[in-house]
Amino acid sequence: MGSGLVEQVSKRLRKYLARKSCAIISDSNVAPLFADRITQSLVSAGFEPTLITIPAGEKSKTLQQAGAICDRMIAAGLDRQSFVVGLGGGMIGDISGFVAAIYHRGIPHIQIPTTLLAMVDSSIGGKTGVDTRSGKNLIGVFHQPSLVIDDLDVLKTLPRGQFNQGFAEIIKHAIIADEKMFRILQSWKAGTASALQRLIQRNIQIKSRIVAKDERDRTGQRAVLNFGHTVGHAIERAGNYRKFLHGEAVSLGIVAACAISVKRAGLPEDQRTAIVNILERFGLPTRLPPKFPRKKIFDAIRFDKKFEGGKVRFVVTPRIGTARITNDVTLNDIREAVKQL
Ligand SMILES: NC(=O)c1ccc[n+]([C@@H]2O[C@H](COP(=O)([O-])OP(=O)(O)OC[C@H]3O[C@@H](n4cnc5c(N)ncnc54)[C@H](O)[C@@H]3O)[C@@H](O)[C@H]2O)c1
Ligand SMILES: [Zn+2]
């Protein structure tokens, strides 16, 4: 992690991988910005990179696109001794990781995340995959990256909204695991690169610590990372994945999860208010547009979750810095919380 790392990718790679040929998988926005410099760095160090660029946007994260990438890798002569570099945001991280996991039954995956969200969230934890028509991330594999290179300089070209949505996951991490970071965020001023670097580092630690306890998402410990995501995913879906960015939908989902936490987990009212204020401070939405069809959100939740006896597993926060899973939340609690949004 640092700055100016894009130019030094080959140096870092040589340290970790004794392999030569690789695919650099990127999207149509990111490749024109950074792929040249990375390719040059690799070629001059004796690597043999093949650049594969796919259209930017979530609609590229499909099984079909993953298959097309594999075909191009085969045509380029890449084999079991090759590796994959994912250069882009979470979309590229997920599909390039999936390709690395299945190509010749698994080759190393290097991530160069280029969005704040990808740095603090999607590049950590080894979840890779693609979407289907029925929903997001339904097909995938756990495949941990061999190396993640965070170059803070790449964030300079990121549009403001994309930058802010990364803070939804950062604020989520603070709520579920780090009360001190929550206070840092309360007095956060956009400013020095070193402060941002420390913040990203802290988020990587939080996420990796939680993932390490339950790498394959089996015991429920990893599931606390889904705080705000039950309602958040439903809002994303209800807006046809166009109306809200993921982080914006999660921001609204966090507001709903806090209302439910007040009711079911004893979250103090003043802490709920502090959370809403901090989301607003980072330019994230905390209210739905008045005309937004709330019914579509309930439909999406019912589609997404199994309500056993009218209840669902839900992540609540009893106080800032802590989170737990409960089975006490009803569909009605969720409906009320969404109505208040
Ligand atoms: N694997 C996980 O654990 C995990 C966790 C969270 C999210 N995700 C996935 O991550 C994806 C969302 O990630 P995202 O928000 O990074 O989306 P994204 O990868 O689609 O990137 C957002 C947009 O920003 C552009 N962009 C990326 N970097 C840029 C840069 N440096 N300068 C200018 N433009 C740039 C992209 O081309 C794209 O248009 C979703 O597919 C989600 O499912 C995965
Ligand atoms: Zn998320």
Short mmCIF file of C-alpha atoms and ligand atoms in Angstrom, two decimals:
data_model
loop_
_atom_site.label_atom_id
_atom_site.label_comp_id
_atom_site.label_asym_id
_atom_site.label_seq_id
_atom_site.Cartn_x
_atom_site.Cartn_y
_atom_site.Cartn_z
CA MET A 1 0.00 0.00 0.00
CA GLY A 2 1.25 3.47 -0.83
CA SER A 3 1.63 5.83 -3.75
CA GLY A 4 3.41 5.44 -7.08
CA LEU A 5 2.99 1.67 -6.88
CA VAL A 6 1.42 1.27 -10.34
CA GLU A 7 4.83 1.92 -11.88
CA GLN A 8 6.47 -0.63 -9.60
CA VAL A 9 4.05 -3.51 -10.00
CA SER A 10 6.69 -5.78 -11.52
CA LYS A 11 9.03 -5.28 -8.58
CA ARG A 12 6.35 -6.37 -6.12
CA LEU A 13 5.28 -9.27 -8.31
CA ARG A 14 8.76 -10.66 -8.69
CA LYS A 15 9.04 -10.81 -4.95
CA TYR A 16 5.96 -13.00 -4.62
CA LEU A 17 5.60 -14.95 -7.86
CA ALA A 18 8.12 -16.88 -9.91
CA ARG A 19 5.90 -16.87 -12.98
CA LYS A 20 6.04 -15.05 -16.28
CA SER A 21 2.87 -15.01 -18.35
CA CYS A 22 -0.26 -13.31 -17.10
CA ALA A 23 -3.60 -11.84 -18.08
CA ILE A 24 -4.34 -8.29 -16.97
CA ILE A 25 -8.12 -8.11 -16.75
CA SER A 26 -9.57 -4.59 -16.66
CA ASP A 27 -12.59 -2.57 -17.73
CA SER A 28 -13.12 0.05 -20.43
CA ASN A 29 -12.83 2.98 -17.98
CA VAL A 30 -9.85 1.80 -16.01
CA ALA A 31 -7.68 0.23 -18.73
CA PRO A 32 -7.10 3.53 -20.62
CA LEU A 33 -6.01 5.16 -17.34
CA PHE A 34 -3.53 2.66 -15.93
CA ALA A 35 -3.06 -0.45 -18.09
CA ASP A 36 -0.25 1.04 -20.22
CA ARG A 37 1.94 1.85 -17.26
CA ILE A 38 1.39 -1.55 -15.69
CA THR A 39 2.02 -3.40 -18.95
CA GLN A 40 5.23 -1.45 -19.48
CA SER A 41 6.42 -2.16 -15.96
CA LEU A 42 5.75 -5.87 -16.48
CA VAL A 43 7.28 -6.14 -19.94
CA SER A 44 10.47 -4.36 -18.90
CA ALA A 45 10.87 -6.86 -16.06
CA GLY A 46 10.51 -9.85 -18.39
CA PHE A 47 6.86 -10.69 -17.75
CA GLU A 48 4.54 -11.52 -20.65
CA PRO A 49 1.23 -9.79 -20.05
CA THR A 50 -1.94 -10.06 -22.16
CA LEU A 51 -4.38 -7.23 -21.60
CA ILE A 52 -8.06 -8.21 -21.65
CA THR A 53 -10.50 -5.30 -21.41
CA ILE A 54 -14.23 -5.79 -20.87
CA PRO A 55 -16.99 -3.14 -20.86
CA ALA A 56 -17.23 -1.19 -17.58
CA GLY A 57 -20.26 -1.74 -15.38
CA GLU A 58 -21.94 -4.48 -13.34
CA LYS A 59 -23.61 -5.88 -16.48
CA SER A 60 -20.24 -7.35 -17.49
CA LYS A 61 -20.04 -9.52 -14.36
CA THR A 62 -21.55 -12.63 -15.97
CA LEU A 63 -20.70 -16.27 -16.52
CA GLN A 64 -20.70 -15.60 -20.24
CA GLN A 65 -18.12 -12.83 -19.91
CA ALA A 66 -16.00 -15.03 -17.63
CA GLY A 67 -16.11 -17.73 -20.32
CA ALA A 68 -15.10 -15.24 -23.00
CA ILE A 69 -12.14 -14.11 -20.88
CA CYS A 70 -11.05 -17.75 -20.41
CA ASP A 71 -11.24 -18.28 -24.18
CA ARG A 72 -9.00 -15.28 -24.78
CA MET A 73 -6.54 -16.54 -22.18
CA ILE A 74 -6.42 -19.94 -23.89
CA ALA A 75 -5.90 -18.25 -27.28
CA ALA A 76 -3.03 -16.22 -25.77
CA GLY A 77 -1.36 -19.44 -24.64
CA LEU A 78 -1.74 -18.88 -20.91
CA ASP A 79 -1.48 -22.05 -18.84
CA ARG A 80 -1.19 -23.42 -15.31
CA GLN A 81 2.01 -21.46 -14.80
CA SER A 82 0.33 -18.13 -15.58
CA PHE A 83 -1.40 -15.72 -13.22
CA VAL A 84 -4.21 -13.17 -13.34
CA VAL A 85 -4.01 -9.47 -12.47
CA GLY A 86 -7.38 -7.83 -11.78
CA LEU A 87 -7.09 -4.10 -12.44
CA GLY A 88 -10.26 -2.22 -11.51
CA GLY A 89 -13.04 -1.84 -8.99
CA GLY A 90 -15.04 -4.58 -7.29
CA MET A 91 -16.65 -5.71 -10.53
CA ILE A 92 -13.25 -6.52 -12.04
CA GLY A 93 -11.98 -7.92 -8.74
CA ASP A 94 -14.89 -10.36 -8.59
CA ILE A 95 -14.83 -11.58 -12.20
CA SER A 96 -11.02 -11.70 -12.52
CA GLY A 97 -10.83 -13.63 -9.25
CA PHE A 98 -13.46 -16.04 -10.50
CA VAL A 99 -11.52 -16.58 -13.74
CA ALA A 100 -8.31 -17.13 -11.75
CA ALA A 101 -10.13 -19.66 -9.55
CA ILE A 102 -11.41 -21.78 -12.44
CA TYR A 103 -8.67 -21.36 -15.07
CA HIS A 104 -6.71 -24.64 -15.11
CA ARG A 105 -8.47 -25.35 -11.79
CA GLY A 106 -6.94 -22.32 -10.15
CA ILE A 107 -4.00 -19.98 -10.79
CA PRO A 108 -2.78 -17.07 -8.62
CA HIS A 109 -4.84 -13.89 -8.49
CA ILE A 110 -3.29 -10.45 -8.00
CA GLN A 111 -5.60 -7.54 -7.26
CA ILE A 112 -4.91 -3.92 -8.07
CA PRO A 113 -8.09 -2.29 -6.75
CA THR A 114 -8.88 1.12 -8.25
CA THR A 115 -11.95 2.15 -6.25
CA LEU A 116 -12.13 2.99 -2.55
CA LEU A 117 -14.81 0.32 -2.16
CA ALA A 118 -12.54 -2.29 -3.69
CA MET A 119 -9.63 -1.28 -1.43
CA VAL A 120 -11.56 -1.40 1.84
CA ASP A 121 -13.92 -4.23 1.01
CA SER A 122 -14.04 -6.36 -2.14
CA SER A 123 -10.30 -7.02 -2.53
CA ILE A 124 -10.20 -8.55 0.97
CA GLY A 125 -11.58 -11.94 1.88
CA GLY A 126 -11.40 -14.07 -1.28
CA LYS A 127 -15.02 -13.96 -2.38
CA THR A 128 -15.11 -14.05 -6.18
CA GLY A 129 -17.99 -14.58 -8.55
CA VAL A 130 -20.48 -13.42 -11.13
CA ASP A 131 -24.13 -12.38 -11.28
CA THR A 132 -27.03 -14.19 -12.94
CA ARG A 133 -30.36 -12.92 -14.17
CA SER A 134 -31.91 -14.04 -10.87
CA GLY A 135 -29.56 -12.11 -8.65
CA LYS A 136 -26.10 -10.87 -7.75
CA ASN A 137 -23.13 -13.06 -6.84
CA LEU A 138 -25.09 -16.30 -7.08
CA ILE A 139 -22.20 -18.17 -8.71
CA GLY A 140 -18.71 -18.02 -7.31
CA VAL A 141 -15.71 -19.50 -5.58
CA PHE A 142 -13.56 -18.63 -2.58
CA HIS A 143 -10.14 -17.81 -4.00
CA GLN A 144 -7.82 -15.68 -1.89
CA PRO A 145 -5.63 -13.20 -3.78
CA SER A 146 -1.88 -13.88 -3.60
CA LEU A 147 -1.17 -10.18 -3.47
CA VAL A 148 -3.19 -6.96 -3.28
CA ILE A 149 -1.54 -3.72 -4.36
CA ASP A 150 -3.27 -0.54 -3.17
CA ASP A 151 -1.91 2.53 -4.94
CA LEU A 152 -3.70 5.54 -3.48
CA ASP A 153 -2.84 7.68 -6.52
CA VAL A 154 -5.34 5.78 -8.65
CA LEU A 155 -8.20 7.16 -6.54
CA LYS A 156 -7.58 10.65 -7.97
CA THR A 157 -9.56 9.88 -11.13
CA LEU A 158 -12.46 8.29 -9.27
CA PRO A 159 -15.74 10.26 -9.61
CA ARG A 160 -16.93 11.83 -6.34
CA GLY A 161 -20.01 9.58 -5.98
CA GLN A 162 -17.88 6.49 -6.45
CA PHE A 163 -15.47 7.76 -3.81
CA ASN A 164 -18.24 8.49 -1.32
CA GLN A 165 -19.86 5.09 -1.72
CA GLY A 166 -16.66 3.53 -0.40
CA PHE A 167 -17.35 5.35 2.86
CA ALA A 168 -20.58 3.42 3.32
CA GLU A 169 -18.53 0.26 3.87
CA ILE A 170 -15.99 2.15 6.00
CA ILE A 171 -18.78 3.49 8.23
CA LYS A 172 -20.24 -0.02 8.36
CA HIS A 173 -16.90 -1.39 9.58
CA ALA A 174 -16.78 1.30 12.27
CA ILE A 175 -20.30 0.49 13.46
CA ILE A 176 -19.79 -3.25 13.68
CA ALA A 177 -16.22 -3.38 14.98
CA ASP A 178 -14.43 -0.13 15.79
CA GLU A 179 -15.90 2.59 17.96
CA LYS A 180 -12.65 4.55 17.87
CA MET A 181 -12.71 4.69 14.07
CA PHE A 182 -16.29 5.93 14.30
CA ARG A 183 -15.04 8.91 16.32
CA ILE A 184 -12.23 9.52 13.82
CA LEU A 185 -14.85 9.62 11.05
CA GLN A 186 -16.98 12.07 13.04
CA SER A 187 -14.21 14.64 12.81
CA TRP A 188 -12.94 13.57 9.37
CA LYS A 189 -11.75 16.30 7.03
CA ALA A 190 -11.00 15.44 3.44
CA GLY A 191 -7.31 16.07 3.32
CA THR A 192 -4.02 14.34 3.58
CA ALA A 193 -3.19 11.19 1.70
CA SER A 194 -1.56 9.74 4.79
CA ALA A 195 -4.77 10.03 6.82
CA LEU A 196 -6.66 8.27 4.04
CA GLN A 197 -3.99 5.59 3.88
CA ARG A 198 -4.24 4.96 7.62
CA LEU A 199 -8.02 4.75 7.32
CA ILE A 200 -7.88 2.24 4.46
CA GLN A 201 -5.32 0.20 6.38
CA ARG A 202 -7.56 0.07 9.42
CA ASN A 203 -10.47 -1.13 7.30
CA ILE A 204 -8.37 -3.86 5.74
CA GLN A 205 -7.43 -5.01 9.24
CA ILE A 206 -11.04 -5.03 10.41
CA LYS A 207 -12.33 -6.93 7.41
CA SER A 208 -9.48 -9.46 7.32
CA ARG A 209 -9.76 -10.10 11.06
CA ILE A 210 -13.46 -10.88 10.72
CA VAL A 211 -12.93 -13.00 7.59
CA ALA A 212 -10.10 -14.99 9.21
CA LYS A 213 -12.50 -16.18 11.92
CA ASP A 214 -14.89 -17.64 9.35
CA GLU A 215 -13.24 -17.66 5.95
CA ARG A 216 -15.93 -19.66 4.17
CA ASP A 217 -18.88 -17.83 5.69
CA ARG A 218 -20.16 -20.88 7.55
CA THR A 219 -20.33 -20.10 11.26
CA GLY A 220 -22.09 -16.75 11.06
CA GLN A 221 -19.06 -14.75 12.26
CA ARG A 222 -18.33 -13.41 8.77
CA ALA A 223 -22.00 -12.57 8.34
CA VAL A 224 -21.72 -9.48 10.58
CA LEU A 225 -20.10 -7.84 7.53
CA ASN A 226 -23.57 -7.92 6.00
CA PHE A 227 -24.76 -5.22 8.40
CA GLY A 228 -27.06 -2.90 6.42
CA HIS A 229 -27.01 -5.26 3.44
CA THR A 230 -30.35 -7.09 3.83
CA VAL A 231 -32.30 -3.92 3.16
CA GLY A 232 -29.44 -2.45 1.09
CA HIS A 233 -29.47 -5.30 -1.43
CA ALA A 234 -33.26 -5.11 -1.65
CA ILE A 235 -33.05 -1.37 -2.41
CA GLU A 236 -30.41 -1.98 -5.08
CA ARG A 237 -32.62 -4.60 -6.65
CA ALA A 238 -35.77 -2.48 -6.39
CA GLY A 239 -33.91 0.30 -8.22
CA ASN A 240 -32.89 -2.15 -10.97
CA TYR A 241 -29.24 -1.64 -9.98
CA ARG A 242 -29.36 1.76 -11.68
CA LYS A 243 -31.01 4.12 -9.23
CA PHE A 244 -28.45 3.66 -6.43
CA LEU A 245 -24.79 2.75 -6.26
CA HIS A 246 -24.11 -0.21 -3.98
CA GLY A 247 -22.73 2.02 -1.21
CA GLU A 248 -25.71 4.38 -1.45
CA ALA A 249 -28.13 1.47 -1.07
CA VAL A 250 -26.06 0.18 1.86
CA SER A 251 -26.23 3.63 3.48
CA LEU A 252 -30.04 3.43 3.40
CA GLY A 253 -29.83 -0.18 4.58
CA ILE A 254 -27.69 0.92 7.54
CA VAL A 255 -30.33 3.51 8.51
CA ALA A 256 -33.00 0.77 8.43
CA ALA A 257 -30.78 -1.67 10.37
CA CYS A 258 -30.24 1.01 13.02
CA ALA A 259 -33.98 1.57 13.46
CA ILE A 260 -34.36 -2.19 13.89
CA SER A 261 -31.38 -2.25 16.28
CA VAL A 262 -33.06 0.39 18.48
CA LYS A 263 -36.14 -1.83 18.68
CA ARG A 264 -34.57 -5.28 18.95
CA ALA A 265 -31.07 -4.78 20.34
CA GLY A 266 -31.27 -1.71 22.58
CA LEU A 267 -29.19 0.62 20.40
CA PRO A 268 -29.41 4.00 22.19
CA GLU A 269 -31.36 6.63 20.25
CA ASP A 270 -28.47 9.15 20.34
CA GLN A 271 -26.14 6.58 18.72
CA ARG A 272 -28.67 5.99 15.98
CA THR A 273 -28.73 9.73 15.33
CA ALA A 274 -24.91 9.85 15.31
CA ILE A 275 -24.83 7.13 12.63
CA VAL A 276 -27.35 8.92 10.41
CA ASN A 277 -25.36 12.15 10.79
CA ILE A 278 -22.11 10.51 9.80
CA LEU A 279 -23.64 8.97 6.66
CA GLU A 280 -24.91 12.42 5.66
CA ARG A 281 -21.52 13.94 6.37
CA PHE A 282 -20.05 11.69 3.67
CA GLY A 283 -22.69 12.63 1.12
CA LEU A 284 -24.58 9.35 1.44
CA PRO A 285 -28.39 9.12 1.26
CA THR A 286 -30.33 8.46 4.47
CA ARG A 287 -33.87 8.92 3.08
CA LEU A 288 -35.50 7.29 0.07
CA PRO A 289 -36.89 9.62 -2.60
CA PRO A 290 -40.58 10.16 -1.60
CA LYS A 291 -41.95 8.47 -4.71
CA PHE A 292 -39.65 5.44 -4.60
CA PRO A 293 -41.80 2.26 -4.69
CA ARG A 294 -41.31 0.81 -1.21
CA LYS A 295 -43.34 -2.26 -2.09
CA LYS A 296 -40.64 -3.33 -4.53
CA ILE A 297 -38.19 -3.33 -1.62
CA PHE A 298 -40.36 -5.73 0.43
CA ASP A 299 -40.80 -7.97 -2.60
CA ALA A 300 -37.04 -8.07 -3.06
CA ILE A 301 -36.48 -8.93 0.62
CA ARG A 302 -38.98 -11.74 0.45
CA PHE A 303 -37.23 -13.00 -2.66
CA ASP A 304 -33.83 -12.76 -1.01
CA LYS A 305 -34.43 -14.17 2.45
CA LYS A 306 -36.04 -17.18 3.99
CA PHE A 307 -38.47 -16.07 6.64
CA GLU A 308 -38.76 -19.04 8.94
CA GLY A 309 -41.88 -18.58 11.03
CA GLY A 310 -42.01 -14.95 9.89
CA LYS A 311 -38.47 -14.31 11.19
CA VAL A 312 -35.12 -13.78 9.51
CA ARG A 313 -31.44 -13.80 10.49
CA PHE A 314 -30.51 -10.17 10.72
CA VAL A 315 -27.40 -8.25 11.80
CA VAL A 316 -28.04 -5.70 14.55
CA THR A 317 -25.78 -3.34 16.46
CA PRO A 318 -26.48 -3.06 20.21
CA ARG A 319 -24.02 -0.14 20.40
CA ILE A 320 -21.49 1.44 18.03
CA GLY A 321 -18.45 -0.81 17.67
CA THR A 322 -20.34 -4.07 18.11
CA ALA A 323 -22.63 -6.30 16.07
CA ARG A 324 -24.39 -9.63 16.39
CA ILE A 325 -26.75 -11.83 14.45
CA THR A 326 -30.26 -12.26 15.77
CA ASN A 327 -33.21 -14.42 14.81
CA ASP A 328 -35.72 -12.07 16.45
CA VAL A 329 -36.31 -9.69 13.56
CA THR A 330 -39.64 -10.03 11.77
CA LEU A 331 -40.67 -9.04 8.27
CA ASN A 332 -42.88 -6.49 9.95
CA ASP A 333 -39.90 -4.87 11.72
CA ILE A 334 -38.20 -4.53 8.35
CA ARG A 335 -41.35 -3.17 6.72
CA GLU A 336 -41.69 -0.50 9.42
CA ALA A 337 -38.02 0.48 9.14
CA VAL A 338 -38.27 0.81 5.34
CA LYS A 339 -41.47 2.86 5.66
CA GLN A 340 -39.59 5.36 7.82
CA LEU A 341 -36.82 5.77 5.23
N1 LIG B 1 -15.95 -9.87 -3.28
C1 LIG B 1 -16.42 -9.15 -2.30
O1 LIG B 1 -16.21 -9.44 -1.13
C2 LIG B 1 -17.20 -7.91 -2.61
C3 LIG B 1 -17.52 -7.00 -1.60
C4 LIG B 1 -18.20 -5.83 -1.95
C5 LIG B 1 -18.56 -5.61 -3.28
N2 LIG B 1 -18.26 -6.53 -4.23
C6 LIG B 1 -18.61 -6.30 -5.63
O2 LIG B 1 -17.93 -5.13 -6.06
C7 LIG B 1 -18.67 -4.52 -7.12
C8 LIG B 1 -18.78 -3.06 -6.84
O3 LIG B 1 -17.48 -2.52 -6.83
P1 LIG B 1 -17.18 -1.03 -7.30
O4 LIG B 1 -18.08 -0.09 -6.58
O5 LIG B 1 -15.71 -0.83 -7.17
O6 LIG B 1 -17.70 -1.03 -8.82
P2 LIG B 1 -17.01 -1.06 -10.26
O7 LIG B 1 -15.88 -1.99 -10.31
O8 LIG B 1 -18.11 -1.27 -11.22
O9 LIG B 1 -16.42 0.42 -10.40
C9 LIG B 1 -17.27 1.53 -10.40
C10 LIG B 1 -17.03 2.45 -11.61
O10 LIG B 1 -15.84 3.19 -11.42
C11 LIG B 1 -14.99 3.04 -12.55
N3 LIG B 1 -13.62 3.15 -12.02
C12 LIG B 1 -12.98 2.21 -11.28
N4 LIG B 1 -11.79 2.70 -10.88
C13 LIG B 1 -11.67 3.95 -11.39
C14 LIG B 1 -10.68 4.95 -11.29
N5 LIG B 1 -9.57 4.78 -10.55
N6 LIG B 1 -10.90 6.11 -11.94
C15 LIG B 1 -12.03 6.31 -12.65
N7 LIG B 1 -13.03 5.40 -12.75
C16 LIG B 1 -12.84 4.23 -12.13
C17 LIG B 1 -15.37 1.71 -13.14
O11 LIG B 1 -15.03 1.60 -14.48
C18 LIG B 1 -16.87 1.70 -12.92
O12 LIG B 1 -17.50 2.43 -13.94
C19 LIG B 1 -19.99 -5.26 -7.19
O13 LIG B 1 -19.95 -6.18 -8.27
C20 LIG B 1 -20.06 -6.02 -5.87
O14 LIG B 1 -20.83 -7.20 -5.96
C21 LIG B 1 -17.59 -7.66 -3.92
ZN ZN B 2 -21.26 -3.99 0.45
#
